[in-house]
PDB file of C-alpha atoms in Angstrom:
ATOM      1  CA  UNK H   1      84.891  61.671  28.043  1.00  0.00           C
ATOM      2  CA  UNK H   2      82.136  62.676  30.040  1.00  0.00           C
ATOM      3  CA  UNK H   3      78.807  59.832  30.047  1.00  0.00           C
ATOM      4  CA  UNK H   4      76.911  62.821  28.737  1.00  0.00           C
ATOM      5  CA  UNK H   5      80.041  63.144  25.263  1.00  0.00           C
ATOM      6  CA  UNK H   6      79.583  59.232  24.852  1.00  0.00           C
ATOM      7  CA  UNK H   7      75.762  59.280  23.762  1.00  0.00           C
ATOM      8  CA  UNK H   8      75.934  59.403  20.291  1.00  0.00           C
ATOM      9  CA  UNK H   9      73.747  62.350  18.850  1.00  0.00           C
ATOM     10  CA  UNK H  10      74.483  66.207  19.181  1.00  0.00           C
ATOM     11  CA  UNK H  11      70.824  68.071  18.909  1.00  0.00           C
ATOM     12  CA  UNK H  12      67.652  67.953  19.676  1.00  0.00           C
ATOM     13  CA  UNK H  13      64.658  68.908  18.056  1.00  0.00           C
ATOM     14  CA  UNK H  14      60.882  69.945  19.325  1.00  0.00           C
ATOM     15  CA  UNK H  15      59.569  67.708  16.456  1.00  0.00           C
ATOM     16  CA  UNK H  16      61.501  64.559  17.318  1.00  0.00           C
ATOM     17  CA  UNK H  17      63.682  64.876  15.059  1.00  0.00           C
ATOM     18  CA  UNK H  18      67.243  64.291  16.336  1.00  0.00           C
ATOM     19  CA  UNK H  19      70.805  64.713  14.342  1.00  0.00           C
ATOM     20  CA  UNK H  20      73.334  62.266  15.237  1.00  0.00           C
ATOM     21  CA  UNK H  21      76.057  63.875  13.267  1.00  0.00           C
ATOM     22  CA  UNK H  22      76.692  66.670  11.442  1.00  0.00           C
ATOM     23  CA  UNK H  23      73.819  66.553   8.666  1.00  0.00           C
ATOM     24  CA  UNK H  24      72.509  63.521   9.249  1.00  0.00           C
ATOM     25  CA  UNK H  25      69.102  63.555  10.972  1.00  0.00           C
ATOM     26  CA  UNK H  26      66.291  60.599  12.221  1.00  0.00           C
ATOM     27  CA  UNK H  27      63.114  59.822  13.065  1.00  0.00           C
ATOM     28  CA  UNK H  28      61.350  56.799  15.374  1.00  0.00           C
ATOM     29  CA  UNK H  29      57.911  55.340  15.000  1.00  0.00           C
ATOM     30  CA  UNK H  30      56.659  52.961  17.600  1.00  0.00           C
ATOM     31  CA  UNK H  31      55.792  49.732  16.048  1.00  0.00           C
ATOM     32  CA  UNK H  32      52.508  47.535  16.922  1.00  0.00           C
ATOM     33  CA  UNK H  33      52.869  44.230  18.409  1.00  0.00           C
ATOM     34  CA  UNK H  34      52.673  41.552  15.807  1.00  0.00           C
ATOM     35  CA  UNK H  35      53.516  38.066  16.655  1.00  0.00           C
ATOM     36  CA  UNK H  36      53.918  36.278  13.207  1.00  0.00           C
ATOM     37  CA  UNK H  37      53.958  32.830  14.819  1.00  0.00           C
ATOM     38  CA  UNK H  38      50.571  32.637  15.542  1.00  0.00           C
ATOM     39  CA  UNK H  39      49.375  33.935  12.431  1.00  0.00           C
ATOM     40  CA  UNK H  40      48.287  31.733   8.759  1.00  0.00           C
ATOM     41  CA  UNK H  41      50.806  31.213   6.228  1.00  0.00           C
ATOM     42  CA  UNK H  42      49.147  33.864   4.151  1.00  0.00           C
ATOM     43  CA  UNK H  43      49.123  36.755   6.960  1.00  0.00           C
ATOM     44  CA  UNK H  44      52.212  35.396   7.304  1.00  0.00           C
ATOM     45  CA  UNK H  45      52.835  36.368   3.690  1.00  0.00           C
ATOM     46  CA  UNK H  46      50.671  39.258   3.285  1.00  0.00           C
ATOM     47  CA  UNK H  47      52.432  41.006   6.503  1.00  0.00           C
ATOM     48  CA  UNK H  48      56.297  40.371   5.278  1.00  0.00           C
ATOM     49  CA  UNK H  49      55.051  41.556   2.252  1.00  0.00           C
ATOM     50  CA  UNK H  50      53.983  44.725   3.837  1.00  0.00           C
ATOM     51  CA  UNK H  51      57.328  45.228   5.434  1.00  0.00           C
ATOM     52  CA  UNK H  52      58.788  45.305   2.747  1.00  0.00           C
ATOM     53  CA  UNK H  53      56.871  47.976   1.005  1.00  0.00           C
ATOM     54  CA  UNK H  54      57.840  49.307   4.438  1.00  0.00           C
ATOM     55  CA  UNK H  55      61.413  49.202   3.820  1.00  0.00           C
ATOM     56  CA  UNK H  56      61.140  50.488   0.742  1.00  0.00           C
ATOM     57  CA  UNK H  57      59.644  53.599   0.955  1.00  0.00           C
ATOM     58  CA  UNK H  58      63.027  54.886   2.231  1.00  0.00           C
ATOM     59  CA  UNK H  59      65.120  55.990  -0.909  1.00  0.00           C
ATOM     60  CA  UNK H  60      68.856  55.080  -1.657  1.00  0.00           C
ATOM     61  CA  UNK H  61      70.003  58.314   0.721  1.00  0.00           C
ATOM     62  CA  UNK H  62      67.795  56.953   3.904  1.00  0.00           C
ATOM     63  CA  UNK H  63      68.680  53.421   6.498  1.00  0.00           C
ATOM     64  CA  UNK H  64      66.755  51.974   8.464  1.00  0.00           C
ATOM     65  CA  UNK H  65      66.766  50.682  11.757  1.00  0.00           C
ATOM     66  CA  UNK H  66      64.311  48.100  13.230  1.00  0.00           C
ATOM     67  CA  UNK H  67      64.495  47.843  16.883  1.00  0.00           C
ATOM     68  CA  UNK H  68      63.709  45.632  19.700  1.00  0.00           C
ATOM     69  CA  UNK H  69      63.598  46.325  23.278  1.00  0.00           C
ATOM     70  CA  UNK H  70      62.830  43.393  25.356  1.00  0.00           C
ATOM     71  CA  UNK H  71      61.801  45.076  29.211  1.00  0.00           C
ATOM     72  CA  UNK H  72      61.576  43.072  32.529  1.00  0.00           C
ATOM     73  CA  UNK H  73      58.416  43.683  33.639  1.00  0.00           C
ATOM     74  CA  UNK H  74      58.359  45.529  37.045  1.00  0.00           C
ATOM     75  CA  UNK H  75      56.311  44.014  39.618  1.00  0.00           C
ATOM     76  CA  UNK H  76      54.992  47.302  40.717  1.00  0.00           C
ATOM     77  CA  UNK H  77      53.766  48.553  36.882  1.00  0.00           C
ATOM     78  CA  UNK H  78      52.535  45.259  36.585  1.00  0.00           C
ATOM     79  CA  UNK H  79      50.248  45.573  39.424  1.00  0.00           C
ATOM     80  CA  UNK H  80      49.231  49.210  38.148  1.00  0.00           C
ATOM     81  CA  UNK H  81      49.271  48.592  34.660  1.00  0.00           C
ATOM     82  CA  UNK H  82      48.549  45.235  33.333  1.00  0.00           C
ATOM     83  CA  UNK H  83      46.109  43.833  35.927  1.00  0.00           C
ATOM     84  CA  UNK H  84      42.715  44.939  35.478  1.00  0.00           C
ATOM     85  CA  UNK H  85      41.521  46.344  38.254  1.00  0.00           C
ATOM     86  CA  UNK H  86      37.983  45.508  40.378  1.00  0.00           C
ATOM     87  CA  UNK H  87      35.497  47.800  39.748  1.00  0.00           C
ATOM     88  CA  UNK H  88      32.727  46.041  42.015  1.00  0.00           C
ATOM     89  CA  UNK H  89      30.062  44.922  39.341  1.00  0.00           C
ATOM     90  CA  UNK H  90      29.327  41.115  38.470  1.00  0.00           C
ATOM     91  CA  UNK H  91      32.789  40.896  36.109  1.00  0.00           C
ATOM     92  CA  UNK H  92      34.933  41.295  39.226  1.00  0.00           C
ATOM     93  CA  UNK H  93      34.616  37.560  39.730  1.00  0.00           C
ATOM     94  CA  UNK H  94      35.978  37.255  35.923  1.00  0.00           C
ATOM     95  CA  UNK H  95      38.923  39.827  36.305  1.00  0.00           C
ATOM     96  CA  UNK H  96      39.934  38.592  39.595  1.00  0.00           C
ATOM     97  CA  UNK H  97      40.381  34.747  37.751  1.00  0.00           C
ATOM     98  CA  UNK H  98      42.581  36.375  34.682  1.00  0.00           C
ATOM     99  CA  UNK H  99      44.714  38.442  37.098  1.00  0.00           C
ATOM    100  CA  UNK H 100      45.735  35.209  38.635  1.00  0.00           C
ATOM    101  CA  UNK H 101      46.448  33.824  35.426  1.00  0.00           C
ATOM    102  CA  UNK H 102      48.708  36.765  34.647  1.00  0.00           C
ATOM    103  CA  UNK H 103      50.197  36.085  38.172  1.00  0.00           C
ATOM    104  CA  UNK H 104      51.206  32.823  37.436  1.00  0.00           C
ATOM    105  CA  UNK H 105      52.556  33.464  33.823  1.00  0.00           C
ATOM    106  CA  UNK H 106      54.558  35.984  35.605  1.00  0.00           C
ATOM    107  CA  UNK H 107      56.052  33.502  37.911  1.00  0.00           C
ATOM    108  CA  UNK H 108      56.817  30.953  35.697  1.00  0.00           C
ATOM    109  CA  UNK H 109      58.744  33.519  33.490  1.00  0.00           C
ATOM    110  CA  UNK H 110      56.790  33.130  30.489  1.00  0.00           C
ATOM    111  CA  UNK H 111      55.163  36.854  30.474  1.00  0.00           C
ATOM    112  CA  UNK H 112      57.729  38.802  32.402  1.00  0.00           C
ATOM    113  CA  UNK H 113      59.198  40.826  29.299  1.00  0.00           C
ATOM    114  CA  UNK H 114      57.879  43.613  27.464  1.00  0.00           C
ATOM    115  CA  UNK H 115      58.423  43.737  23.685  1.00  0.00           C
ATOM    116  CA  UNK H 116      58.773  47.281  22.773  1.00  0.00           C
ATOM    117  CA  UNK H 117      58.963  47.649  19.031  1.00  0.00           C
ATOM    118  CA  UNK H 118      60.329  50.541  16.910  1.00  0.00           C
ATOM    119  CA  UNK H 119      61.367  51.693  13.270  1.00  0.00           C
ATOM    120  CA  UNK H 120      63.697  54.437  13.207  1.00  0.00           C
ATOM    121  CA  UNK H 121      64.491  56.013   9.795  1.00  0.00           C
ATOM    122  CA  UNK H 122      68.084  58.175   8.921  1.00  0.00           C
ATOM    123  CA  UNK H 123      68.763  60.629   6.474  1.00  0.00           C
ATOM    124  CA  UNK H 124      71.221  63.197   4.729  1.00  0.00           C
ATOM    125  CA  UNK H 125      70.188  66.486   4.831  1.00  0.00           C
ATOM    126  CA  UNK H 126      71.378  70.095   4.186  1.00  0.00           C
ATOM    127  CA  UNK H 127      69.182  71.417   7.058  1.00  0.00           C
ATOM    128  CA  UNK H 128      66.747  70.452   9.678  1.00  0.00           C
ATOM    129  CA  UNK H 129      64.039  71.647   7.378  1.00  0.00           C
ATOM    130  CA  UNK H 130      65.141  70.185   4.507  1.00  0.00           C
ATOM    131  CA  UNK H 131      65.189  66.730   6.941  1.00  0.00           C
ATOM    132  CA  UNK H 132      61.771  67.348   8.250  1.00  0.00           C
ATOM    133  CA  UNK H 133      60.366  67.966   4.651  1.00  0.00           C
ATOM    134  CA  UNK H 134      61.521  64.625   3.589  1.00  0.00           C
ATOM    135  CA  UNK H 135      60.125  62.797   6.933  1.00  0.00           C
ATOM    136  CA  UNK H 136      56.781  64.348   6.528  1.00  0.00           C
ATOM    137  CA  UNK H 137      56.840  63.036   2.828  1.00  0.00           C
ATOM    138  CA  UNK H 138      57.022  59.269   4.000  1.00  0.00           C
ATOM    139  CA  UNK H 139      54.712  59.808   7.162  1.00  0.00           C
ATOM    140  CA  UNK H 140      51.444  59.085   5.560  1.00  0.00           C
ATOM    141  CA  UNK H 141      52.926  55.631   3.584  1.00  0.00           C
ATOM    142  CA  UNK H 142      54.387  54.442   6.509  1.00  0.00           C
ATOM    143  CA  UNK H 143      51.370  54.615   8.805  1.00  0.00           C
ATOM    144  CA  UNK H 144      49.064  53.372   5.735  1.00  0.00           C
ATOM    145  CA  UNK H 145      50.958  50.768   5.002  1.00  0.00           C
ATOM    146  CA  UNK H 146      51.510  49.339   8.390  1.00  0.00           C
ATOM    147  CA  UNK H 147      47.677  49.929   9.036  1.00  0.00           C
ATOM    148  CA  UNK H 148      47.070  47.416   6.825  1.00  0.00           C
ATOM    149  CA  UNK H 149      47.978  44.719   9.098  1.00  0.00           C
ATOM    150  CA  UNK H 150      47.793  46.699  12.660  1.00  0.00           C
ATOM    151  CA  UNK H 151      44.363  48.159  12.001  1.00  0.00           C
ATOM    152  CA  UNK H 152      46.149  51.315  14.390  1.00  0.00           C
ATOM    153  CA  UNK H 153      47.642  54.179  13.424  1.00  0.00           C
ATOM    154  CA  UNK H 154      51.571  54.469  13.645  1.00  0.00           C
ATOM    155  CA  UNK H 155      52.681  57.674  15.415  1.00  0.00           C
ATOM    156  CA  UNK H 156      56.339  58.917  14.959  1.00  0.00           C
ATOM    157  CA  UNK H 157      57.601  59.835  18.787  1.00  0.00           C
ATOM    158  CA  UNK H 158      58.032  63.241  20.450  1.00  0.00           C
ATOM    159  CA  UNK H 159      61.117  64.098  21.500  1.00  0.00           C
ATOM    160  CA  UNK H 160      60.442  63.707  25.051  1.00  0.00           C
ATOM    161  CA  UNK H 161      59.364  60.034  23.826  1.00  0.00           C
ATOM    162  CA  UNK H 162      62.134  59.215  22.285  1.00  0.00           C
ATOM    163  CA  UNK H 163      64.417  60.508  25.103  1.00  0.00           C
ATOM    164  CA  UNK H 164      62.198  58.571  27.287  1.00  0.00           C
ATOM    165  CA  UNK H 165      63.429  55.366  25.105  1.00  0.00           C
ATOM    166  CA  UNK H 166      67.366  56.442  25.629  1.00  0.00           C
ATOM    167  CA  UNK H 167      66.780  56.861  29.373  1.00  0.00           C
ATOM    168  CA  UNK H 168      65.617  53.648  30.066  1.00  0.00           C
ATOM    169  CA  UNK H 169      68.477  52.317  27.818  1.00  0.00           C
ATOM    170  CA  UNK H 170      71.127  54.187  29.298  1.00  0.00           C
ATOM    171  CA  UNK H 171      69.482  53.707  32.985  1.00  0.00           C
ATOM    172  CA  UNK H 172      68.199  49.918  32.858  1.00  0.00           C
ATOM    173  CA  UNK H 173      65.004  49.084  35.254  1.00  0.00           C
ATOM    174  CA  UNK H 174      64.387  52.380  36.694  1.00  0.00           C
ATOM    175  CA  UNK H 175      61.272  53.418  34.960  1.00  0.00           C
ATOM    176  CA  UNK H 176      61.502  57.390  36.254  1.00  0.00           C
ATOM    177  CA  UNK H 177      61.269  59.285  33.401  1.00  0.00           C
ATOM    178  CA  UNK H 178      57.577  60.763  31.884  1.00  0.00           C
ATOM    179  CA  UNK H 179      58.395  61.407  28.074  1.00  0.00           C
ATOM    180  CA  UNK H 180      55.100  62.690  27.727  1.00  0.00           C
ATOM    181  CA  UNK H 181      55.615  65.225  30.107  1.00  0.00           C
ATOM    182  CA  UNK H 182      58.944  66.046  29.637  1.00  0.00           C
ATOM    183  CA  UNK H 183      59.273  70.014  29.146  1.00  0.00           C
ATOM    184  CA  UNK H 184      62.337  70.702  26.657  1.00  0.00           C
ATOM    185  CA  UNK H 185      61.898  74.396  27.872  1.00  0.00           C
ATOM    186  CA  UNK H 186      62.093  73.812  31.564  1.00  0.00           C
ATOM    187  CA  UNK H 187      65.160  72.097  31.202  1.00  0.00           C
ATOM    188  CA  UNK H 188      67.072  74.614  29.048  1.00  0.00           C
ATOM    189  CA  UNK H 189      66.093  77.426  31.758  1.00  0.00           C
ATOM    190  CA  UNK H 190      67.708  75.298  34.410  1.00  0.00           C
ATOM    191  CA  UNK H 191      70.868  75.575  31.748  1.00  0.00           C
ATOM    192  CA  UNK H 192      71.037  71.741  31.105  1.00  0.00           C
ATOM    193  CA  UNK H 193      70.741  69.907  27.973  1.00  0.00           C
ATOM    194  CA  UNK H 194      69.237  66.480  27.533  1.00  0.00           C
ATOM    195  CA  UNK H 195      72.068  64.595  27.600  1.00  0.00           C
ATOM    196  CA  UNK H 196      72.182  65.478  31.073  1.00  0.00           C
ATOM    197  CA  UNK H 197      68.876  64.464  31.617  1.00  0.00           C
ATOM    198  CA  UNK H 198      69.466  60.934  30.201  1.00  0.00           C
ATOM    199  CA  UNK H 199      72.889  60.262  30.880  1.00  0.00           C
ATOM    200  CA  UNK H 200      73.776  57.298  33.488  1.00  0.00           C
ATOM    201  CA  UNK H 201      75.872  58.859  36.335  1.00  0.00           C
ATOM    202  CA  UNK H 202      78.354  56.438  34.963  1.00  0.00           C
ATOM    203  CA  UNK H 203      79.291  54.479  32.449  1.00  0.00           C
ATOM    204  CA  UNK H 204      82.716  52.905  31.071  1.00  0.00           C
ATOM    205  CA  UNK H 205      83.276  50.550  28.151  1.00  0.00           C
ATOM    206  CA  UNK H 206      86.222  47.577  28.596  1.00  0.00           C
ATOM    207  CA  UNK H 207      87.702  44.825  26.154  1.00  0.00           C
ATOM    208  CA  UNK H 208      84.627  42.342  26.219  1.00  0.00           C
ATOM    209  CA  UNK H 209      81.809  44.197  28.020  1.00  0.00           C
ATOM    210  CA  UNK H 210      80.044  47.715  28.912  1.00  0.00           C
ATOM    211  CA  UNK H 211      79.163  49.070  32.539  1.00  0.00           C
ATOM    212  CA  UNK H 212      76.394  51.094  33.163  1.00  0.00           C
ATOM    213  CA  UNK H 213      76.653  52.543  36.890  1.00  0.00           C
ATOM    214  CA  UNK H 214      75.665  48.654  38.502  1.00  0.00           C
ATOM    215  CA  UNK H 215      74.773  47.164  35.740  1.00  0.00           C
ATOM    216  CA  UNK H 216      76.698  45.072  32.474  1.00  0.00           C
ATOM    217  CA  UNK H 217      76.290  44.310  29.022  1.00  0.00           C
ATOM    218  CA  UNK H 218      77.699  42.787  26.198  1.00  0.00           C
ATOM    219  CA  UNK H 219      76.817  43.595  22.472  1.00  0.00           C
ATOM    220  CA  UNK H 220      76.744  40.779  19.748  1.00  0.00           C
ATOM    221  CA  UNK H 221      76.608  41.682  16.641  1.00  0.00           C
ATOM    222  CA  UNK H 222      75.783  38.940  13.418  1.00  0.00           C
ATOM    223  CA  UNK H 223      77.020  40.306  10.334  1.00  0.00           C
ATOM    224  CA  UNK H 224      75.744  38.964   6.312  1.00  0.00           C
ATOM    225  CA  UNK H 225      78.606  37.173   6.304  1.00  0.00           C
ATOM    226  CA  UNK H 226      77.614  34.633   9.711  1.00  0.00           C
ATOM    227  CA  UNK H 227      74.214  34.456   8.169  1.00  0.00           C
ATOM    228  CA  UNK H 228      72.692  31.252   6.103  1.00  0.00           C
ATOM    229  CA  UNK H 229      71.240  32.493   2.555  1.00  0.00           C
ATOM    230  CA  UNK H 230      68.077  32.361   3.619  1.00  0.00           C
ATOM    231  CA  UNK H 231      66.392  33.093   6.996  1.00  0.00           C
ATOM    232  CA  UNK H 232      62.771  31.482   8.120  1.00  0.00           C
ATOM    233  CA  UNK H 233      60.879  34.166  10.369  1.00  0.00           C
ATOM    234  CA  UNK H 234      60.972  31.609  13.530  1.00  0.00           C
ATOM    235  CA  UNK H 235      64.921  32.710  13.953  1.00  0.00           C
ATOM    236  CA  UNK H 236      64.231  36.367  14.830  1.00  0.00           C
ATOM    237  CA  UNK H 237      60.896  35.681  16.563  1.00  0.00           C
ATOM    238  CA  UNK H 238      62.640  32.816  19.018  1.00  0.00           C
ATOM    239  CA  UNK H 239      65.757  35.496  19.802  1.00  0.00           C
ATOM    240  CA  UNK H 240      62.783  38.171  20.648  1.00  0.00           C
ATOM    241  CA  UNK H 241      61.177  35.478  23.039  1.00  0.00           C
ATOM    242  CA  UNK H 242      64.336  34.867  25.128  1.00  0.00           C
ATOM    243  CA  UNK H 243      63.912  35.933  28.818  1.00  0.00           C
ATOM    244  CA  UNK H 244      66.387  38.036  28.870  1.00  0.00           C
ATOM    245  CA  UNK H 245      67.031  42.272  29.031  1.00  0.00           C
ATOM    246  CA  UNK H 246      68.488  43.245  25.650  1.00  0.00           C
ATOM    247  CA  UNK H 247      67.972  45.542  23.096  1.00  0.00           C
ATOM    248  CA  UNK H 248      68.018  43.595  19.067  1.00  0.00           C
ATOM    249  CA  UNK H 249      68.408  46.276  16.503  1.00  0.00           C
ATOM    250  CA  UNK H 250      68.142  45.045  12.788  1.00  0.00           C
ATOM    251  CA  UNK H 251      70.382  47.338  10.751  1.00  0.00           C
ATOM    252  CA  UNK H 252      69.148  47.814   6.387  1.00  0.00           C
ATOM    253  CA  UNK H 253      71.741  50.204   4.059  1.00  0.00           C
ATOM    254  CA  UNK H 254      69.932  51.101   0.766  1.00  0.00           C
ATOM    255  CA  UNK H 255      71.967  50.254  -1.915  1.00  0.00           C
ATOM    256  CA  UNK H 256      72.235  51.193  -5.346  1.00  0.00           C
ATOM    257  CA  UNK H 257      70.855  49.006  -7.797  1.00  0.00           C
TER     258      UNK H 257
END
């Protein structure tokens, strides 16, 4: 196989929408940032709650797919994009003090990841219309339910977003593709599909770990059968906070009741 037959979806959509197999179709919303640990036992409460109203706005024929992308910062986009910069009034004396803070978080390892949160929705469908009328039918719960503890809006992501999200996954710490300016157009006149566009120049799977061009991984998966009855929220939230580059997806099947 060819890097570009190994990713696992086979169209593309304007909309975002992408089918993964034959008739079977999803959808990503980016997720805000929120760190239960710091919160009161009753957001605490009040916010799982909400997830699960979350989880089950989905009916029996739809899974869902929580992900979690844990990015090394780069030194450079952290200079561009998470220092503030001087702007040469009286606060300059206040932002140069918190850059250095950020500096020294950075160096001690404690703020050099980027949590990148995501929900991604799949579904059974006839059609890509018949798909898109059921996403559009659960776009206004989802973002008013999570809006309830975000205060923000949740957006579902173009498809030049979302293939933004598969580059950097398939391409680890380059940080060279622009989903938001990605033109779908452009790149069908120049005859090549997105998979082209995404795909590592190479990549080759062995007994106990995966290569991507110079760089290795290993997937772990925990099953419901290696899991305790019951879960507190600190186990997820101290695997998130690891230092490391990986990617924690949290897989839910509907079931019938």
């Amino acid at each position: 196989k060819t890097t570009q037959e190994t990713i696992p979806y086979i169209n593309v959509f304007k909309n975002g929408i992408i089918e993964i197999a034959p008739g079977y179709y999803t959808k990503t919303y980016l997720l805000s940032d929120v760190d239960i640990k710091t919160v009161s036992s009753e957001t605490e409460e009040t916010i799982l709650d909400t997830f699960m109203n979350l989880i089950n706005t989905a009916d029996e024929s739809m899974a869902v797919q929580f992900t979690i992308n844990n990015i090394p910062i780069n030194k450079e986009d952290f200079e561009k994009k998470i220092l503030s910069r001087l702007k040469g009034d009286a606060l300059d004396e206040l932002r140069i003090e918190n850059n250095e803070i950020l500096r020294d978080k950075l160096r001690e390892g404690r703020s050099n990841m980027r949590h990148v949160r995501y929900m991604t929705l799949s579904t059974e469908a006839e059609s890509i219309d018949e798909a898109l009328i059921r996403f559009s039918s659960l776009d206004g719960q989802i973002n008013s339910i999570l809006k309830k503890i975000t205060q923000e809006s949740t957006e579902s992501l173009s498809l030049g977003e979302r293939l933004e999200v598969l580059y950097d996954i398939f391409n680890r710490g380059k940080n060279d593709f622009d989903g938001k300016n990605f033109d779908y157009k452009e790149v069908c006149k120049h005859g090549l599909t997105s998979k082209d566009i995404i795909a590592p120049m190479d990549m080759s799977f062995k007994t106990n770990y995966i290569r991507l061009e110079d760089k290795y991984a290993r997937v772990l998966m925990l099953s419901k059968r290696s899991l305790p009855s019951k879960l507190s929220t600190d186990m997820l939230g101290d695997v998130i906070n690891l230092p490391l580059d990986m990617l924690i997806s949290v897989n839910l099947q509907p079931v019938n009741p």
